[in-house]
Coordinates of C-alpha atoms in Angstrom, one line a residue:
M204 CA -1.4 27.3 13.4
K205 CA -3.3 28.3 10.3
I206 CA -5.3 25.7 9.0
A207 CA -7.0 25.0 5.5
I208 CA -9.4 22.6 4.3
A209 CA -9.7 21.1 1.0
H210 CA -12.3 19.0 -1.0
D211 CA -12.8 17.5 -4.1
Y212 CA -16.0 19.5 -5.0
L213 CA -19.3 20.5 -3.1
V214 CA -21.9 19.9 -5.7
Q215 CA -23.6 16.9 -4.0
M216 CA -24.6 15.9 -0.5
G217 CA -23.2 12.6 0.6
G218 CA -20.9 10.9 3.3
A219 CA -17.7 12.9 2.3
E220 CA -19.5 16.3 2.5
R221 CA -20.8 15.3 5.8
V222 CA -17.0 14.9 6.8
V223 CA -16.1 18.2 5.4
E224 CA -18.9 19.8 7.7
V225 CA -17.3 18.3 10.6
F226 CA -14.0 19.5 9.5
H227 CA -15.8 23.1 9.4
Q228 CA -17.2 22.6 13.1
M229 CA -13.7 21.6 14.4
Y230 CA -11.9 24.5 12.5
P231 CA -14.7 27.4 11.7
S232 CA -12.0 29.9 10.6
A233 CA -10.4 27.3 8.2
P234 CA -11.2 28.3 4.4
I235 CA -12.5 25.4 2.5
Y236 CA -10.9 25.1 -1.0
T237 CA -12.8 23.2 -3.5
T238 CA -13.0 23.0 -7.5
M239 CA -16.6 23.9 -7.4
F240 CA -19.8 24.3 -5.2
S241 CA -23.4 24.5 -5.7
N242 CA -25.3 26.8 -3.4
N243 CA -28.4 24.4 -4.0
R244 CA -26.4 21.3 -3.1
L245 CA -24.7 22.9 0.0
L246 CA -25.3 21.2 3.4
D247 CA -26.8 24.1 5.8
E248 CA -23.7 23.9 8.2
L249 CA -21.6 25.0 5.5
R250 CA -23.3 28.1 4.1
D251 CA -21.5 30.3 6.8
A252 CA -18.1 28.7 5.5
D253 CA -15.0 30.7 3.7
I254 CA -15.5 28.8 0.4
R255 CA -12.9 29.3 -2.0
A256 CA -13.5 27.6 -5.5
S257 CA -11.3 27.3 -8.5
W258 CA -11.9 28.7 -12.1
L259 CA -14.1 25.6 -12.6
Q260 CA -17.0 27.7 -10.6
K261 CA -17.5 30.0 -13.5
M262 CA -17.7 27.3 -16.3
P263 CA -21.3 27.4 -17.5
G264 CA -23.1 24.2 -16.9
G265 CA -20.1 22.8 -14.9
K266 CA -22.1 22.3 -11.5
S267 CA -24.7 20.3 -13.4
H268 CA -22.3 18.2 -15.5
F269 CA -19.4 18.0 -13.0
K270 CA -18.4 14.3 -14.0
E271 CA -18.1 15.5 -17.7
M272 CA -15.2 17.9 -16.3
L273 CA -13.0 15.1 -15.4
P274 CA -9.9 16.1 -17.8
L275 CA -9.8 19.6 -16.2
Y276 CA -9.7 19.0 -12.4
P277 CA -5.8 18.2 -12.5
F278 CA -5.2 21.9 -13.9
A279 CA -7.8 23.4 -11.8
I280 CA -6.4 22.6 -8.5
K281 CA -3.1 23.8 -9.4
D282 CA -4.0 27.4 -9.0
F283 CA -4.6 27.1 -5.2
D284 CA -2.2 28.8 -3.1
F285 CA -1.2 27.5 0.4
R286 CA 1.5 29.5 1.4
E287 CA 0.0 31.3 4.3
F288 CA -0.9 28.0 5.9
D289 CA 0.7 25.5 8.4
I290 CA -1.7 22.7 7.7
V291 CA -3.9 21.8 4.9
L292 CA -6.5 18.9 5.7
S293 CA -7.9 17.6 2.7
S294 CA -10.9 15.4 2.2
S295 CA -10.3 13.5 -1.2
S296 CA -11.8 10.7 -3.2
A297 CA -10.6 12.2 -6.2
F298 CA -8.4 15.1 -7.2
M299 CA -7.8 17.0 -4.1
K300 CA -5.1 14.8 -2.6
S301 CA -2.9 16.0 -5.4
I302 CA -2.6 19.6 -4.3
Q303 CA 0.7 21.1 -4.1
V304 CA 1.9 22.8 -1.1
P305 CA 5.0 24.4 0.2
K306 CA 7.7 22.2 1.7
D307 CA 6.9 23.9 5.1
T308 CA 3.2 23.2 4.9
F309 CA 1.9 19.9 6.2
H310 CA -0.7 18.2 4.0
L311 CA -2.9 15.3 5.9
C312 CA -5.0 13.8 3.8
Y313 CA -8.4 12.3 4.8
C314 CA -9.0 9.7 2.0
H315 CA -12.5 8.4 1.4
T316 CA -10.7 6.0 -1.3
P317 CA -8.3 6.4 -4.2
M318 CA -10.4 7.7 -7.3
R319 CA -12.7 4.6 -7.9
F320 CA -13.3 5.6 -11.6
A321 CA -9.7 5.5 -12.2
W322 CA -8.5 2.2 -10.2
D323 CA -11.7 0.3 -10.6
Y324 CA -12.9 1.7 -14.0
D325 CA -14.6 -1.5 -15.5
T326 CA -16.6 -1.9 -12.5
Y327 CA -17.4 1.5 -12.4
M328 CA -18.4 2.0 -16.2
E329 CA -20.2 -1.2 -16.3
R330 CA -23.8 0.3 -16.0
Q331 CA -22.9 3.7 -17.4
S332 CA -24.7 4.2 -20.6
N333 CA -21.6 5.8 -22.5
S334 CA -21.1 4.7 -26.4
S335 CA -18.4 2.1 -26.8
V336 CA -16.4 4.6 -28.5
M337 CA -16.6 7.1 -25.5
K338 CA -15.6 4.2 -23.4
R339 CA -12.8 3.2 -25.2
L340 CA -11.5 6.9 -25.3
L341 CA -12.1 7.1 -21.7
K342 CA -10.0 4.5 -21.0
I343 CA -7.0 5.9 -22.8
Y344 CA -7.3 8.9 -20.6
I345 CA -7.9 6.8 -17.7
D346 CA -4.6 4.9 -18.1
R347 CA -2.8 8.3 -17.9
L348 CA -4.8 9.8 -15.1
K349 CA -3.5 6.6 -12.7
Q350 CA -0.1 7.6 -13.4
W351 CA -0.7 11.0 -12.5
D352 CA -2.6 10.0 -9.3
Q353 CA 0.0 7.6 -8.2
K354 CA 2.8 10.1 -8.9
T355 CA 0.7 12.8 -6.8
S356 CA 0.1 10.9 -4.1
A357 CA 3.7 12.0 -3.1
N358 CA 2.3 15.5 -2.3
V359 CA 0.6 14.0 0.6
N360 CA 2.6 14.0 4.0
Q361 CA 0.3 11.6 5.8
F362 CA -2.7 9.7 4.6
I363 CA -5.8 8.8 6.8
A364 CA -8.2 6.2 5.4
N365 CA -11.8 5.9 6.4
S366 CA -11.9 2.3 6.5
S367 CA -10.1 -0.9 6.3
V368 CA -10.5 -1.5 2.7
V369 CA -9.4 2.0 1.6
K370 CA -6.2 1.5 3.9
N371 CA -5.7 -1.5 1.8
R372 CA -6.3 0.4 -1.5
I373 CA -3.7 3.1 -0.3
R374 CA -1.2 0.4 0.2
N375 CA -1.9 -1.3 -3.2
Y376 CA -2.1 1.8 -5.5
Y377 CA 0.2 4.5 -3.8
Q378 CA 2.5 2.3 -1.8
R379 CA 1.8 4.3 1.3
D380 CA 1.1 3.4 4.8
S381 CA -2.0 4.8 6.3
D382 CA -4.2 5.0 9.5
V383 CA -7.7 4.6 10.0
I384 CA -10.2 6.8 11.7
F385 CA -13.9 6.1 10.7
P386 CA -16.0 8.9 9.6
P387 CA -18.2 10.9 11.8
I388 CA -21.9 10.1 12.7
N389 CA -24.2 12.7 14.1
T390 CA -25.9 10.2 16.4
S391 CA -27.7 13.0 18.2
R392 CA -29.7 13.8 15.3
F393 CA -31.4 10.3 15.1
H394 CA -33.7 8.8 17.5
S395 CA -35.6 5.4 17.9
S396 CA -39.3 5.0 17.5
S397 CA -41.7 2.6 19.5
S398 CA -43.8 2.3 16.3
I399 CA -42.1 0.5 13.5
D400 CA -43.9 0.6 9.9
D401 CA -44.0 -1.8 7.3
Y402 CA -41.6 -0.6 4.7
Y403 CA -37.9 -1.1 3.9
L404 CA -35.8 2.0 3.2
I405 CA -33.0 3.1 1.0
V406 CA -31.1 6.4 1.4
S407 CA -28.9 6.9 -1.4
R408 CA -27.7 9.0 -4.4
L409 CA -29.2 7.1 -7.4
V410 CA -26.1 6.1 -9.4
S411 CA -25.3 2.8 -11.1
Y412 CA -22.6 1.5 -8.9
K413 CA -24.6 1.9 -5.7
R414 CA -26.5 -1.1 -7.1
I415 CA -30.3 0.0 -6.2
D416 CA -31.4 -1.9 -9.2
L417 CA -30.6 -5.1 -7.3
A418 CA -32.8 -3.9 -4.5
V419 CA -35.6 -3.0 -6.9
E420 CA -35.6 -6.4 -8.3
A421 CA -35.7 -8.3 -5.0
F422 CA -38.6 -6.0 -4.0
N423 CA -40.4 -6.6 -7.2
R424 CA -40.2 -10.1 -6.4
N425 CA -41.1 -10.4 -2.5
G426 CA -43.7 -7.4 -3.0
L427 CA -42.7 -5.7 0.2
P428 CA -43.0 -2.1 0.5
L429 CA -39.4 -0.3 -0.5
Y430 CA -39.3 3.4 -0.1
I431 CA -36.1 5.1 -2.0
V432 CA -34.8 8.3 -0.7
G433 CA -32.4 10.2 -3.1
E434 CA -32.0 11.3 -6.6
G435 CA -29.3 10.8 -9.3
P436 CA -29.0 10.0 -13.0
D437 CA -30.3 6.3 -12.3
M438 CA -33.6 7.5 -11.4
V439 CA -35.3 7.0 -15.0
R440 CA -33.9 3.4 -15.5
L441 CA -34.9 2.4 -11.7
K442 CA -38.5 3.9 -12.0
A443 CA -39.1 1.9 -15.3
M444 CA -38.2 -1.2 -13.6
A445 CA -40.1 -0.8 -10.4
K446 CA -43.5 -2.2 -9.3
G447 CA -46.0 -0.4 -7.5
N448 CA -44.8 -1.6 -4.3
I449 CA -41.7 0.8 -4.5
R450 CA -41.9 4.3 -4.0
F451 CA -39.4 6.9 -5.1
L452 CA -39.5 10.0 -2.9
G453 CA -36.7 12.1 -4.2
R454 CA -34.3 14.1 -1.9
L455 CA -36.0 14.8 1.5
D456 CA -34.9 17.1 4.1
D457 CA -33.0 15.6 7.2
G458 CA -35.8 15.7 9.5
S459 CA -38.1 13.5 7.1
V460 CA -35.3 11.1 6.7
T461 CA -34.6 10.9 10.4
Q462 CA -38.2 9.7 11.0
M463 CA -38.2 7.5 8.1
M464 CA -35.0 5.9 9.4
A465 CA -36.6 5.6 12.9
Q466 CA -39.8 3.6 11.6
C467 CA -38.5 1.4 8.7
R468 CA -38.5 -2.4 9.0
A469 CA -34.6 -2.0 8.0
L470 CA -32.2 -0.1 5.7
I471 CA -31.2 -1.9 2.6
F472 CA -27.7 -1.4 1.7
P473 CA -26.7 -3.3 -1.8
G474 CA -23.7 -1.6 -3.1
E475 CA -19.9 -1.7 -2.0
E476 CA -19.1 1.4 -0.6
D477 CA -15.6 2.9 0.6
F478 CA -17.2 3.2 4.2
G479 CA -20.9 4.1 4.2
I480 CA -22.2 6.4 6.8
T481 CA -25.8 5.8 6.1
P482 CA -26.0 2.2 7.6
L483 CA -24.8 3.7 10.9
E484 CA -27.1 6.5 10.9
A485 CA -30.0 3.8 10.7
N486 CA -28.6 2.1 13.4
A487 CA -28.6 5.4 15.6
A488 CA -32.3 5.4 14.8
G489 CA -32.2 1.9 16.3
R490 CA -33.0 0.1 13.1
P491 CA -31.0 -2.8 11.5
V492 CA -29.2 -2.9 8.3
V493 CA -29.0 -5.6 5.3
A494 CA -25.6 -5.0 3.6
Y495 CA -23.3 -6.5 1.1
Q496 CA -20.9 -8.0 2.5
A497 CA -17.7 -6.2 1.2
G498 CA -16.4 -2.7 1.4
G499 CA -16.7 -0.3 4.5
A500 CA -19.6 -2.4 6.1
L501 CA -17.2 -5.2 6.8
D502 CA -15.9 -2.5 9.7
T503 CA -19.5 -1.4 10.7
I504 CA -21.9 -4.5 10.4
V505 CA -21.7 -7.0 13.1
P506 CA -24.1 -9.9 12.1
H507 CA -27.3 -10.2 14.2
V508 CA -25.9 -7.1 16.5
N509 CA -26.9 -4.3 14.1
G510 CA -27.6 -6.1 10.6
V511 CA -27.2 -8.9 8.5
F512 CA -25.0 -9.5 5.5
F513 CA -25.6 -11.1 1.9
K514 CA -22.6 -12.6 0.3
R515 CA -23.5 -12.0 -3.3
Q516 CA -25.0 -9.2 -5.4
E517 CA -27.8 -11.6 -6.6
V518 CA -31.5 -11.2 -5.8
E519 CA -31.7 -14.5 -4.4
D520 CA -29.0 -13.4 -1.6
L521 CA -30.7 -10.3 -0.8
L522 CA -34.1 -11.9 -0.7
L523 CA -32.6 -14.3 1.9
A524 CA -31.1 -11.7 4.1
I525 CA -34.3 -9.8 3.9
Q526 CA -36.0 -12.8 5.5
E527 CA -33.4 -13.0 8.0
V528 CA -33.9 -9.6 9.1
E529 CA -37.6 -10.5 9.6
N530 CA -37.0 -13.6 11.7
H531 CA -34.6 -11.9 14.2
A532 CA -35.6 -10.3 17.1
W533 CA -33.5 -7.1 17.3
D534 CA -32.4 -5.2 20.3
V535 CA -32.9 -1.5 19.7
R536 CA -30.6 -0.6 22.6
Q537 CA -27.7 -2.9 21.2
I538 CA -28.1 -1.4 17.9
V539 CA -28.1 2.3 19.2
Q540 CA -24.8 1.7 21.2
H541 CA -23.1 0.2 18.3
A542 CA -23.6 3.2 16.2
Q543 CA -22.5 5.6 19.2
K544 CA -19.1 4.1 18.9
F545 CA -18.8 6.2 15.5
D546 CA -20.1 9.4 17.0
E547 CA -19.0 12.8 15.9
K548 CA -17.4 13.5 19.3
T549 CA -15.1 10.2 19.0
F550 CA -14.0 11.5 15.4
M551 CA -13.0 14.9 16.3
D552 CA -11.1 13.7 19.5
K553 CA -9.1 11.2 17.3
L554 CA -8.5 13.2 14.6
K555 CA -7.2 16.3 16.5
D556 CA -5.0 14.0 18.5
Y557 CA -3.6 12.3 15.3
M558 CA -3.2 15.5 13.5
G559 CA -1.5 17.2 16.6
K560 CA 1.3 14.2 16.8
A561 CA 1.7 13.7 13.0
Y562 CA 2.2 17.9 12.7
Q563 CA 4.8 17.8 15.4
Q564 CA 6.8 14.9 13.8
F565 CA 6.6 16.6 10.5
R566 CA 8.2 19.8 12.2
E567 CA 10.8 17.9 13.9
G568 CA 11.7 16.5 10.5
H569 CA 12.1 19.7 9.0

């Protein structure tokens, strides 16, 4: 079988891009179709891949301002030609699930979420700095985009959801069924440490919906050390809020992040994510997680086994959860064993088995 991989864009490094990297491990000869990619933001494991970008790749400044290119993506994905492939495996949290494939080609979509900025527009834009006029204009466009997104969900033969909450969104927004296969964690990359430091840790892109501001406010109040790894458009605002006990370390290499996870008191995970790979990476390093009780964390956090929840995105709730972490005796071995349930090997086995059976059913139906 000839297989192609498709992903929205490769201009940032997050959980979705880690999934594409595992797809590439599974099918190294499969080309990766994407709207645009940045060599500076490409995971090392993807540097040998056959990456085929749309015409957006040649747009001046496009890779730096990819969010501002929003109206162009539906047009960019129209030019992809998948006639030579038996299967297209798409990775999508935005546009790539809407690609058009020939009727004899099987389109399996691994959905990280239906596009958040369309279906949860008010929450997504709540802390964005756009003017009120721009927000009103965007709202008109978003209403049309939702119609397009719903209509083009029919371009997918079978959906896989990355979490239970995403499965529900696919059902609610697209009226489609899906099966859940949790994203892969490279647990072998992480190790526990006998030496635990006094700092708490955040590893995240610094964008407003991830609610890093909530953690900054909490640690401003309790005075404990907080290290924040990552960069993004919210950094200036967050730095202006933060007191001296909070350090912004920017983007670090994987080895440094691995070491920091192994020695932190706990990972702070204050936003609602569709799944959230980072908490399980911290678990693979033997460290507990303080997570907001929503989204993908509901599938991965077992209270007092590998972390604790806080129920409301309020400073007081987060402070109480941090105190709960401090007072609990954590079993490092139990935390690591929990993370290993989500290992890459498990993901690969499940996905290959699922894709084989789904493709067979598709062929029988044709």
